Amino acid sequence: MKAHIRLAPNAPYFVMDGARPWTPIGHNDAITWPHLAPLFRRRDPAAVERHLLDLRAHGVTCIRLMLEYCHREHRYFERPAGRFVPNMVQLWDDLFVLLERTGLRVLLTPYDTFFMWIRWGSHPYAQAGGGGLANRDGWLTSPDMRQAIKNRLAFASDRWGGSPALFAWDLWNEIHPAHGGNDPATVAPFIDDVSTWLRARERARRGYANLQTVSIFGPELVRHPALVDPVFRHPTLDFANTHLYEHGTIDDPRDTVAPALAAARLMREAVIAAGPDRPVFDSEHGPIHSFKDRKRTLPSAVDDEYFRHIQWAHIASGGAGGGMRWPNRHPHVLTPGMHQAQRALADFLPLIDWSTFRRRNLTAELTCDDPGVAMVGCGDERQALVWLVPTDALSDAGTLLAREAANATVLRVPGLADGRYTIVTYDTRAGAILARGAGVSANGVLAAPLDPLRYDLAVAIAPAL
């Protein structure tokens, strides 16, 4: 593995060093969860390597990890503050070797801010834990905390920032006004300082800087609209990153369709907020309220379809990849069906030239003759991607039923330049092309004839050769 990930020069997606498209397909994992835990103290590195190879075989390109996952006492990255724990450093040394060997990459965030907030009194940075910071509401503003953050990022960047396995830095996990005294105005200066400092440090040492983003718990954008600008448009960041949570749909699903359409709506807002040139993707979603608060793990058949539908709603909205699930399962890993869905998405990707795809969200403009189908899509003057999902055929469990009485229909996609196009329909369940057809765009609208929609379906549209 030699190629580093960069922004596509003319599209809101990613490429490897030259112009080869690269798409983040993956999910969240953690150094204490079943698949990576054997790396601690080198208990079973071979098992971790087998897991990473299995992910690669299922189309996964990237996992999101926290440098420190502190829901317990034994995985602090520093203890005391400023002393980097040898066993943890060894774990990350070994993990980067395995990532490079298996061809996977990591979106790396330095702190697990969720558990760090909940268990602040035990954290090595807190005064009670022997550190110098009294209150957690000073994370974004305290000079001592700012220096501690930079010290950790400096160590991590100097040691692993040159690895092509590092996709990007998520500089702060779920940045929140509460981290800065409940003042949303503290977010932008924090990003500006830490992002600019790290970029300058990396360029001085290596001649280039790794990509950067900052993630946010999506509902905070509703509660604090002022956060939209720094999170989605801050000039020092490279791409926009949100966590797709919404109460009553994504957080606590009753079926597999409503959460996906909620994800599509939220991603449409994110794509518009970020603008036409900045990649956007969700780096965390899942049924968190069902799992964490209601102590309910979704049945695998339901959760697999929920996962798959959100994945396709995400990419069809204009997101880079299918989003990154937080497992919210017992055990805390993805199911085999979810990995099959990732493989299906990976096999679909070559149908679009992502390195030139200057997409805009088209969901509100798409039409279809079948009234029982919802549509999510994006496109530019040359290409389009649409996901269609039935809304009128759900089982008692909330999963899709086969629509045996469905009729052939026509999908109308605006914005394509007049001319001839290839239309590929794709079975998202089987991960296979169903048909290749042809269509003509006239007066800026392409009418794509489709066979009856029994289940959900993806459509890729590209210029005819």
GROMACS .gro file of C-alpha atoms in nm:
model
  465
    1MET     CA    1   0.000   0.000   0.000
    2LYS     CA    2   0.162   0.325  -0.115
    3ALA     CA    3  -0.120   0.552  -0.232
    4HIS     CA    4  -0.246   0.819   0.005
    5ILE     CA    5  -0.606   0.939  -0.017
    6ARG     CA    6  -0.669   1.285  -0.155
    7LEU     CA    7  -0.964   1.495  -0.263
    8ALA     CA    8  -1.073   1.447  -0.622
    9PRO     CA    9  -0.965   1.761  -0.810
   10ASN     CA   10  -1.297   1.812  -0.986
   11ALA     CA   11  -1.557   1.626  -0.781
   12PRO     CA   12  -1.679   1.600  -0.419
   13TYR     CA   13  -1.530   1.254  -0.371
   14PHE     CA   14  -1.190   1.096  -0.300
   15VAL     CA   15  -0.910   0.954  -0.511
   16MET     CA   16  -0.586   0.767  -0.457
   17ASP     CA   17  -0.271   0.960  -0.543
   18GLY     CA   18  -0.352   0.992  -0.912
   19ALA     CA   19  -0.711   0.990  -1.029
   20ARG     CA   20  -0.831   0.644  -0.924
   21PRO     CA   21  -1.158   0.680  -0.731
   22TRP     CA   22  -1.153   0.569  -0.370
   23THR     CA   23  -1.471   0.538  -0.166
   24PRO     CA   24  -1.497   0.498   0.213
   25ILE     CA   25  -1.694   0.178   0.265
   26GLY     CA   26  -1.691   0.065   0.624
   27HIS     CA   27  -1.817   0.114   0.974
   28ASN     CA   28  -1.708   0.192   1.328
   29ASP     CA   29  -1.498  -0.050   1.526
   30ALA     CA   30  -1.313  -0.011   1.856
   31ILE     CA   31  -0.995  -0.143   2.009
   32THR     CA   32  -1.195  -0.306   2.290
   33TRP     CA   33  -1.460  -0.472   2.072
   34PRO     CA   34  -1.437  -0.842   1.981
   35HIS     CA   35  -1.258  -0.819   1.647
   36LEU     CA   36  -0.975  -0.585   1.751
   37ALA     CA   37  -0.943  -0.664   2.123
   38PRO     CA   38  -0.698  -0.954   2.060
   39LEU     CA   39  -0.438  -0.700   1.948
   40PHE     CA   40  -0.393  -0.565   2.303
   41ARG     CA   41  -0.073  -0.706   2.452
   42ARG     CA   42  -0.044  -0.899   2.123
   43ARG     CA   43  -0.274  -1.173   2.246
   44ASP     CA   44  -0.372  -1.284   1.896
   45PRO     CA   45  -0.262  -1.055   1.609
   46ALA     CA   46  -0.332  -1.330   1.356
   47ALA     CA   47  -0.701  -1.325   1.448
   48VAL     CA   48  -0.713  -0.950   1.391
   49GLU     CA   49  -0.543  -0.989   1.054
   50ARG     CA   50  -0.795  -1.254   0.951
   51HIS     CA   51  -1.074  -1.015   1.044
   52LEU     CA   52  -0.925  -0.733   0.838
   53LEU     CA   53  -0.879  -0.963   0.540
   54ASP     CA   54  -1.242  -1.069   0.570
   55LEU     CA   55  -1.348  -0.704   0.570
   56ARG     CA   56  -1.144  -0.641   0.258
   57ALA     CA   57  -1.304  -0.942   0.090
   58HIS     CA   58  -1.642  -0.785   0.159
   59GLY     CA   59  -1.551  -0.457  -0.007
   60VAL     CA   60  -1.463  -0.264   0.306
   61THR     CA   61  -1.201   0.004   0.245
   62CYS     CA   62  -1.203   0.198   0.572
   63ILE     CA   63  -1.289   0.163   0.939
   64ARG     CA   64  -1.340   0.445   1.185
   65LEU     CA   65  -1.154   0.416   1.513
   66MET     CA   66  -1.090   0.618   1.826
   67LEU     CA   67  -0.730   0.633   1.940
   68GLU     CA   68  -0.861   0.592   2.293
   69TYR     CA   69  -1.188   0.416   2.378
   70CYS     CA   70  -1.238   0.481   2.749
   71HIS     CA   71  -1.557   0.308   2.859
   72ARG     CA   72  -1.330   0.124   3.106
   73GLU     CA   73  -1.004   0.206   3.283
   74HIS     CA   74  -0.752   0.000   3.087
   75ARG     CA   75  -0.726   0.157   2.741
   76TYR     CA   76  -0.622   0.515   2.813
   77PHE     CA   77  -0.374   0.634   2.554
   78GLU     CA   78  -0.199   0.853   2.812
   79ARG     CA   79  -0.160   0.781   3.180
   80PRO     CA   80  -0.077   1.018   3.337
   81ALA     CA   81  -0.141   1.300   3.092
   82GLY     CA   82   0.157   1.336   2.862
   83ARG     CA   83   0.287   0.982   2.913
   84PHE     CA   84   0.185   0.762   2.624
   85VAL     CA   85   0.109   0.413   2.751
   86PRO     CA   86   0.353   0.161   2.595
   87ASN     CA   87   0.095  -0.116   2.550
   88MET     CA   88  -0.136   0.122   2.366
   89VAL     CA   89   0.140   0.255   2.145
   90GLN     CA   90   0.236  -0.102   2.062
   91LEU     CA   91  -0.126  -0.183   1.978
   92TRP     CA   92  -0.144   0.103   1.730
   93ASP     CA   93   0.198   0.024   1.583
   94ASP     CA   94   0.077  -0.330   1.518
   95LEU     CA   95  -0.260  -0.219   1.387
   96PHE     CA   96  -0.108   0.018   1.131
   97VAL     CA   97   0.117  -0.264   1.010
   98LEU     CA   98  -0.188  -0.486   0.966
   99LEU     CA   99  -0.389  -0.214   0.796
  100GLU     CA  100  -0.111  -0.153   0.546
  101ARG     CA  101  -0.067  -0.526   0.488
  102THR     CA  102  -0.438  -0.583   0.425
  103GLY     CA  103  -0.499  -0.267   0.224
  104LEU     CA  104  -0.747  -0.109   0.465
  105ARG     CA  105  -0.748   0.248   0.591
  106VAL     CA  106  -0.860   0.421   0.908
  107LEU     CA  107  -1.052   0.739   0.982
  108LEU     CA  108  -0.889   0.820   1.315
  109THR     CA  109  -1.024   1.041   1.592
  110PRO     CA  110  -0.805   1.109   1.897
  111TYR     CA  111  -1.069   1.095   2.171
  112ASP     CA  112  -1.377   0.898   2.261
  113THR     CA  113  -1.563   1.211   2.368
  114PHE     CA  114  -1.882   1.024   2.462
  115PHE     CA  115  -1.733   0.811   2.738
  116MET     CA  116  -1.474   1.076   2.819
  117TRP     CA  117  -1.765   1.310   2.901
  118ILE     CA  118  -1.958   1.051   3.103
  119ARG     CA  119  -1.653   0.927   3.296
  120TRP     CA  120  -1.458   1.253   3.308
  121GLY     CA  121  -1.362   1.216   3.672
  122SER     CA  122  -1.156   0.908   3.587
  123HIS     CA  123  -0.984   1.048   3.281
  124PRO     CA  124  -0.610   1.124   3.311
  125TYR     CA  125  -0.668   1.480   3.186
  126ALA     CA  126  -0.913   1.562   3.466
  127GLN     CA  127  -0.795   1.702   3.798
  128ALA     CA  128  -0.954   1.409   3.978
  129GLY     CA  129  -0.757   1.176   3.753
  130GLY     CA  130  -0.431   1.360   3.814
  131GLY     CA  131  -0.451   1.602   3.520
  132GLY     CA  132  -0.482   1.977   3.503
  133LEU     CA  133  -0.836   2.040   3.378
  134ALA     CA  134  -1.116   2.087   3.631
  135ASN     CA  135  -1.425   2.094   3.415
  136ARG     CA  136  -1.522   1.910   3.098
  137ASP     CA  137  -1.695   2.223   2.964
  138GLY     CA  138  -1.349   2.366   2.897
  139TRP     CA  139  -1.238   2.106   2.645
  140LEU     CA  140  -1.259   2.349   2.353
  141THR     CA  141  -1.133   2.658   2.533
  142SER     CA  142  -0.889   2.568   2.810
  143PRO     CA  143  -0.525   2.644   2.715
  144ASP     CA  144  -0.413   2.335   2.910
  145MET     CA  145  -0.662   2.113   2.727
  146ARG     CA  146  -0.569   2.265   2.392
  147GLN     CA  147  -0.205   2.186   2.457
  148ALA     CA  148  -0.289   1.831   2.563
  149ILE     CA  149  -0.489   1.781   2.243
  150LYS     CA  150  -0.202   1.908   2.031
  151ASN     CA  151   0.048   1.691   2.219
  152ARG     CA  152  -0.159   1.380   2.146
  153LEU     CA  153  -0.213   1.468   1.780
  154ALA     CA  154   0.157   1.553   1.743
  155PHE     CA  155   0.256   1.213   1.881
  156ALA     CA  156   0.007   1.027   1.663
  157SER     CA  157   0.089   1.226   1.351
  158ASP     CA  158   0.465   1.190   1.393
  159ARG     CA  159   0.437   0.816   1.451
  160TRP     CA  160   0.159   0.710   1.210
  161GLY     CA  161   0.073   1.015   0.998
  162GLY     CA  162   0.305   0.901   0.721
  163SER     CA  163   0.125   0.571   0.679
  164PRO     CA  164  -0.094   0.540   0.370
  165ALA     CA  165  -0.331   0.345   0.596
  166LEU     CA  166  -0.435   0.675   0.754
  167PHE     CA  167  -0.728   0.800   0.549
  168ALA     CA  168  -0.796   1.116   0.751
  169TRP     CA  169  -0.808   1.279   1.093
  170ASP     CA  170  -1.147   1.327   1.255
  171LEU     CA  171  -1.006   1.603   1.471
  172TRP     CA  172  -1.287   1.595   1.727
  173ASN     CA  173  -1.557   1.335   1.771
  174GLU     CA  174  -1.906   1.484   1.791
  175ILE     CA  175  -1.801   1.840   1.860
  176HIS     CA  176  -2.059   2.001   2.088
  177PRO     CA  177  -2.128   2.343   2.242
  178ALA     CA  178  -2.120   2.175   2.585
  179HIS     CA  179  -1.749   2.114   2.528
  180GLY     CA  180  -1.706   2.491   2.519
  181GLY     CA  181  -1.925   2.620   2.800
  182ASN     CA  182  -2.248   2.567   2.602
  183ASP     CA  183  -2.139   2.833   2.355
  184PRO     CA  184  -2.158   2.735   1.985
  185ALA     CA  185  -1.921   3.023   1.907
  186THR     CA  186  -1.633   2.825   2.061
  187VAL     CA  187  -1.644   2.561   1.787
  188ALA     CA  188  -1.503   2.757   1.492
  189PRO     CA  189  -1.196   2.897   1.676
  190PHE     CA  190  -1.115   2.549   1.807
  191ILE     CA  191  -1.128   2.400   1.458
  192ASP     CA  192  -0.928   2.684   1.311
  193ASP     CA  193  -0.650   2.655   1.567
  194VAL     CA  194  -0.612   2.276   1.583
  195SER     CA  195  -0.666   2.216   1.212
  196THR     CA  196  -0.426   2.488   1.099
  197TRP     CA  197  -0.163   2.381   1.350
  198LEU     CA  198  -0.177   2.012   1.253
  199ARG     CA  199  -0.173   2.087   0.881
  200ALA     CA  200   0.133   2.309   0.918
  201ARG     CA  201   0.310   2.051   1.133
  202GLU     CA  202   0.250   1.769   0.885
  203ARG     CA  203   0.352   1.977   0.585
  204ALA     CA  204   0.673   2.084   0.759
  205ARG     CA  205   0.764   1.723   0.836
  206ARG     CA  206   0.644   1.540   0.525
  207GLY     CA  207   0.562   1.795   0.259
  208TYR     CA  208   0.191   1.714   0.270
  209ALA     CA  209  -0.093   1.703   0.522
  210ASN     CA  210  -0.345   1.429   0.578
  211LEU     CA  211  -0.710   1.505   0.517
  212GLN     CA  212  -0.910   1.651   0.804
  213THR     CA  213  -1.270   1.665   0.919
  214VAL     CA  214  -1.471   1.717   1.237
  215SER     CA  215  -1.776   1.508   1.322
  216ILE     CA  216  -2.100   1.616   1.486
  217PHE     CA  217  -2.401   1.448   1.643
  218GLY     CA  218  -2.656   1.538   1.378
  219PRO     CA  219  -2.943   1.656   1.604
  220GLU     CA  220  -2.717   1.931   1.738
  221LEU     CA  221  -2.741   2.098   1.398
  222VAL     CA  222  -3.114   2.140   1.460
  223ARG     CA  223  -3.066   2.269   1.813
  224HIS     CA  224  -2.773   2.493   1.716
  225PRO     CA  225  -2.800   2.604   1.350
  226ALA     CA  226  -2.488   2.817   1.397
  227LEU     CA  227  -2.286   2.493   1.391
  228VAL     CA  228  -2.370   2.426   1.026
  229ASP     CA  229  -2.111   2.671   0.899
  230PRO     CA  230  -1.804   2.552   1.095
  231VAL     CA  231  -1.884   2.182   1.057
  232PHE     CA  232  -1.980   2.180   0.689
  233ARG     CA  233  -1.791   2.476   0.546
  234HIS     CA  234  -1.492   2.555   0.765
  235PRO     CA  235  -1.214   2.656   0.523
  236THR     CA  236  -0.941   2.456   0.697
  237LEU     CA  237  -1.131   2.124   0.676
  238ASP     CA  238  -1.131   1.896   0.372
  239PHE     CA  239  -1.465   1.721   0.394
  240ALA     CA  240  -1.786   1.736   0.596
  241ASN     CA  241  -1.885   1.469   0.841
  242THR     CA  242  -2.208   1.413   1.029
  243HIS     CA  243  -2.361   1.145   1.248
  244LEU     CA  244  -2.704   1.050   1.120
  245TYR     CA  245  -2.923   1.015   1.424
  246GLU     CA  246  -3.289   1.112   1.437
  247HIS     CA  247  -3.534   1.019   1.711
  248GLY     CA  248  -3.816   0.790   1.608
  249THR     CA  249  -3.668   0.686   1.273
  250ILE     CA  250  -3.294   0.615   1.266
  251ASP     CA  251  -3.253   0.594   1.645
  252ASP     CA  252  -3.549   0.366   1.712
  253PRO     CA  253  -3.669   0.206   1.387
  254ARG     CA  254  -4.014   0.055   1.344
  255ASP     CA  255  -3.944  -0.052   0.988
  256THR     CA  256  -3.658  -0.051   0.738
  257VAL     CA  257  -3.785   0.221   0.506
  258ALA     CA  258  -3.864   0.526   0.721
  259PRO     CA  259  -3.508   0.539   0.867
  260ALA     CA  260  -3.358   0.527   0.518
  261LEU     CA  261  -3.580   0.810   0.396
  262ALA     CA  262  -3.487   1.007   0.707
  263ALA     CA  263  -3.120   0.946   0.626
  264ALA     CA  264  -3.185   1.063   0.270
  265ARG     CA  265  -3.345   1.385   0.396
  266LEU     CA  266  -3.062   1.454   0.639
  267MET     CA  267  -2.798   1.377   0.377
  268ARG     CA  268  -2.970   1.607   0.128
  269GLU     CA  269  -2.943   1.886   0.385
  270ALA     CA  270  -2.579   1.799   0.448
  271VAL     CA  271  -2.486   1.790   0.079
  272ILE     CA  272  -2.650   2.127   0.021
  273ALA     CA  273  -2.489   2.277   0.332
  274ALA     CA  274  -2.141   2.159   0.232
  275GLY     CA  275  -2.166   2.297  -0.121
  276PRO     CA  276  -2.086   2.140  -0.457
  277ASP     CA  277  -1.713   2.084  -0.408
  278ARG     CA  278  -1.680   1.928  -0.063
  279PRO     CA  279  -1.725   1.554   0.003
  280VAL     CA  280  -1.981   1.466   0.267
  281PHE     CA  281  -2.045   1.144   0.450
  282ASP     CA  282  -2.196   1.006   0.767
  283SER     CA  283  -1.938   0.846   0.994
  284GLU     CA  284  -2.183   0.716   1.252
  285HIS     CA  285  -2.543   0.599   1.251
  286GLY     CA  286  -2.752   0.315   1.387
  287PRO     CA  287  -3.042   0.222   1.617
  288ILE     CA  288  -2.878   0.373   1.924
  289HIS     CA  289  -3.196   0.445   2.121
  290SER     CA  290  -3.331   0.095   2.061
  291PHE     CA  291  -3.003  -0.062   2.170
  292LYS     CA  292  -2.872   0.166   2.444
  293ASP     CA  293  -3.189   0.290   2.610
  294ARG     CA  294  -3.450   0.026   2.531
  295LYS     CA  295  -3.200  -0.261   2.559
  296ARG     CA  296  -3.329  -0.409   2.234
  297THR     CA  297  -3.109  -0.562   1.967
  298LEU     CA  298  -3.283  -0.567   1.631
  299PRO     CA  299  -3.339  -0.912   1.478
  300SER     CA  300  -3.069  -0.978   1.221
  301ALA     CA  301  -3.308  -0.996   0.926
  302VAL     CA  302  -3.458  -0.658   1.017
  303ASP     CA  303  -3.124  -0.497   1.100
  304ASP     CA  304  -2.960  -0.623   0.780
  305GLU     CA  305  -3.228  -0.458   0.569
  306TYR     CA  306  -3.225  -0.143   0.783
  307PHE     CA  307  -2.848  -0.126   0.729
  308ARG     CA  308  -2.872  -0.187   0.355
  309HIS     CA  309  -3.145   0.069   0.299
  310ILE     CA  310  -2.960   0.343   0.487
  311GLN     CA  311  -2.644   0.260   0.294
  312TRP     CA  312  -2.816   0.312  -0.042
  313ALA     CA  313  -3.007   0.619   0.071
  314HIS     CA  314  -2.674   0.768   0.181
  315ILE     CA  315  -2.481   0.719  -0.141
  316ALA     CA  316  -2.779   0.807  -0.364
  317SER     CA  317  -2.817   1.136  -0.177
  318GLY     CA  318  -2.467   1.238  -0.284
  319GLY     CA  319  -2.272   1.107   0.011
  320ALA     CA  320  -1.931   0.950  -0.034
  321GLY     CA  321  -1.990   0.581   0.026
  322GLY     CA  322  -2.270   0.426   0.226
  323GLY     CA  323  -2.210   0.576   0.568
  324MET     CA  324  -2.042   0.416   0.869
  325ARG     CA  325  -2.262   0.221   1.106
  326TRP     CA  326  -2.211   0.214   1.482
  327PRO     CA  327  -2.295  -0.152   1.545
  328ASN     CA  328  -2.539  -0.115   1.836
  329ARG     CA  329  -2.564  -0.492   1.857
  330HIS     CA  330  -2.481  -0.773   2.094
  331PRO     CA  331  -2.195  -0.856   2.037
  332HIS     CA  332  -2.083  -0.514   1.915
  333VAL     CA  333  -2.004  -0.616   1.557
  334LEU     CA  334  -2.175  -0.606   1.219
  335THR     CA  335  -2.369  -0.909   1.101
  336PRO     CA  336  -2.268  -1.123   0.802
  337GLY     CA  337  -2.565  -0.975   0.615
  338MET     CA  338  -2.431  -0.623   0.668
  339HIS     CA  339  -2.095  -0.725   0.529
  340GLN     CA  340  -2.272  -0.875   0.226
  341ALA     CA  341  -2.443  -0.539   0.178
  342GLN     CA  342  -2.103  -0.367   0.186
  343ARG     CA  343  -1.978  -0.609  -0.081
  344ALA     CA  344  -2.282  -0.529  -0.296
  345LEU     CA  345  -2.213  -0.157  -0.270
  346ALA     CA  346  -1.846  -0.205  -0.357
  347ASP     CA  347  -1.941  -0.402  -0.669
  348PHE     CA  348  -2.175  -0.124  -0.779
  349LEU     CA  349  -1.919   0.156  -0.753
  350PRO     CA  350  -1.749   0.108  -1.095
  351LEU     CA  351  -2.079   0.198  -1.266
  352ILE     CA  352  -2.016   0.565  -1.177
  353ASP     CA  353  -1.702   0.767  -1.250
  354TRP     CA  354  -1.667   0.923  -0.908
  355SER     CA  355  -1.356   1.120  -0.997
  356THR     CA  356  -1.561   1.341  -1.232
  357PHE     CA  357  -1.908   1.318  -1.072
  358ARG     CA  358  -2.009   1.671  -0.973
  359ARG     CA  359  -2.331   1.558  -0.817
  360ARG     CA  360  -2.614   1.765  -0.683
  361ASN     CA  361  -2.902   1.620  -0.487
  362LEU     CA  362  -3.203   1.548  -0.712
  363THR     CA  363  -3.435   1.376  -0.466
  364ALA     CA  364  -3.700   1.648  -0.473
  365GLU     CA  365  -3.697   1.657  -0.854
  366LEU     CA  366  -3.724   1.287  -0.941
  367THR     CA  367  -4.056   1.144  -1.057
  368CYS     CA  368  -4.182   0.792  -1.115
  369ASP     CA  369  -4.510   0.650  -1.247
  370ASP     CA  370  -4.529   0.400  -0.960
  371PRO     CA  371  -4.701   0.579  -0.667
  372GLY     CA  372  -4.585   0.319  -0.417
  373VAL     CA  373  -4.216   0.397  -0.461
  374ALA     CA  374  -3.993   0.660  -0.298
  375MET     CA  375  -3.689   0.790  -0.484
  376VAL     CA  376  -3.353   0.921  -0.367
  377GLY     CA  377  -3.097   1.045  -0.616
  378CYS     CA  378  -2.818   1.272  -0.728
  379GLY     CA  379  -2.665   1.363  -1.060
  380ASP     CA  380  -2.482   1.607  -1.282
  381GLU     CA  381  -2.490   1.674  -1.657
  382ARG     CA  382  -2.333   1.337  -1.744
  383GLN     CA  383  -2.419   1.085  -1.474
  384ALA     CA  384  -2.690   1.005  -1.222
  385LEU     CA  385  -2.753   0.761  -0.940
  386VAL     CA  386  -3.101   0.681  -0.811
  387TRP     CA  387  -3.224   0.446  -0.540
  388LEU     CA  388  -3.590   0.344  -0.546
  389VAL     CA  389  -3.762   0.175  -0.252
  390PRO     CA  390  -4.123   0.059  -0.214
  391THR     CA  391  -4.322   0.223   0.064
  392ASP     CA  392  -4.644   0.021   0.028
  393ALA     CA  393  -4.534  -0.336   0.102
  394LEU     CA  394  -4.409  -0.388   0.457
  395SER     CA  395  -4.437  -0.698   0.670
  396ASP     CA  396  -4.546  -0.693   1.034
  397ALA     CA  397  -4.175  -0.698   1.122
  398GLY     CA  398  -4.119  -0.384   0.915
  399THR     CA  399  -3.924  -0.545   0.630
  400LEU     CA  400  -4.008  -0.529   0.260
  401LEU     CA  401  -4.250  -0.775   0.107
  402ALA     CA  402  -4.231  -0.872  -0.259
  403ARG     CA  403  -4.465  -0.652  -0.466
  404GLU     CA  404  -4.600  -0.924  -0.692
  405ALA     CA  405  -4.863  -0.697  -0.848
  406ALA     CA  406  -4.621  -0.414  -0.938
  407ASN     CA  407  -4.619  -0.292  -1.298
  408ALA     CA  408  -4.341  -0.169  -1.522
  409THR     CA  409  -4.278   0.199  -1.467
  410VAL     CA  410  -4.082   0.499  -1.589
  411LEU     CA  411  -3.827   0.695  -1.384
  412ARG     CA  412  -3.765   1.056  -1.491
  413VAL     CA  413  -3.428   1.210  -1.406
  414PRO     CA  414  -3.370   1.583  -1.469
  415GLY     CA  415  -3.043   1.765  -1.531
  416LEU     CA  416  -2.871   1.531  -1.777
  417ALA     CA  417  -2.745   1.687  -2.098
  418ASP     CA  418  -2.944   1.585  -2.403
  419GLY     CA  419  -2.813   1.268  -2.560
  420ARG     CA  420  -2.802   0.892  -2.532
  421TYR     CA  421  -2.731   0.713  -2.202
  422THR     CA  422  -2.672   0.366  -2.066
  423ILE     CA  423  -2.912   0.272  -1.786
  424VAL     CA  424  -2.801  -0.004  -1.548
  425THR     CA  425  -3.043  -0.145  -1.290
  426TYR     CA  426  -2.887  -0.310  -0.987
  427ASP     CA  427  -3.030  -0.555  -0.736
  428THR     CA  428  -2.909  -0.421  -0.401
  429ARG     CA  429  -3.013  -0.740  -0.220
  430ALA     CA  430  -2.819  -0.979  -0.442
  431GLY     CA  431  -2.543  -0.735  -0.536
  432ALA     CA  432  -2.590  -0.801  -0.907
  433ILE     CA  433  -2.673  -0.616  -1.225
  434LEU     CA  434  -3.028  -0.689  -1.336
  435ALA     CA  435  -3.028  -0.525  -1.676
  436ARG     CA  436  -2.846  -0.285  -1.905
  437GLY     CA  437  -3.067  -0.063  -2.115
  438ALA     CA  438  -3.055   0.259  -2.313
  439GLY     CA  439  -3.233   0.590  -2.282
  440VAL     CA  440  -3.237   0.938  -2.426
  441SER     CA  441  -3.233   1.266  -2.239
  442ALA     CA  442  -3.434   1.531  -2.420
  443ASN     CA  443  -3.496   1.884  -2.300
  444GLY     CA  444  -3.297   1.809  -1.988
  445VAL     CA  445  -3.498   1.507  -1.870
  446LEU     CA  446  -3.418   1.140  -1.915
  447ALA     CA  447  -3.707   0.892  -1.908
  448ALA     CA  448  -3.577   0.554  -1.790
  449PRO     CA  449  -3.812   0.256  -1.839
  450LEU     CA  450  -3.793   0.012  -1.548
  451ASP     CA  451  -3.922  -0.338  -1.492
  452PRO     CA  452  -4.171  -0.383  -1.206
  453LEU     CA  453  -4.014  -0.298  -0.872
  454ARG     CA  454  -4.051  -0.601  -0.647
  455TYR     CA  455  -3.801  -0.474  -0.390
  456ASP     CA  456  -3.562  -0.178  -0.373
  457LEU     CA  457  -3.343  -0.104  -0.672
  458ALA     CA  458  -3.043   0.112  -0.764
  459VAL     CA  459  -3.006   0.275  -1.107
  460ALA     CA  460  -2.678   0.403  -1.254
  461ILE     CA  461  -2.696   0.632  -1.557
  462ALA     CA  462  -2.390   0.721  -1.767
  463PRO     CA  463  -2.327   0.843  -2.124
  464ALA     CA  464  -2.362   0.573  -2.390
  465LEU     CA  465  -2.028   0.474  -2.539
   0.00000   0.00000   0.00000
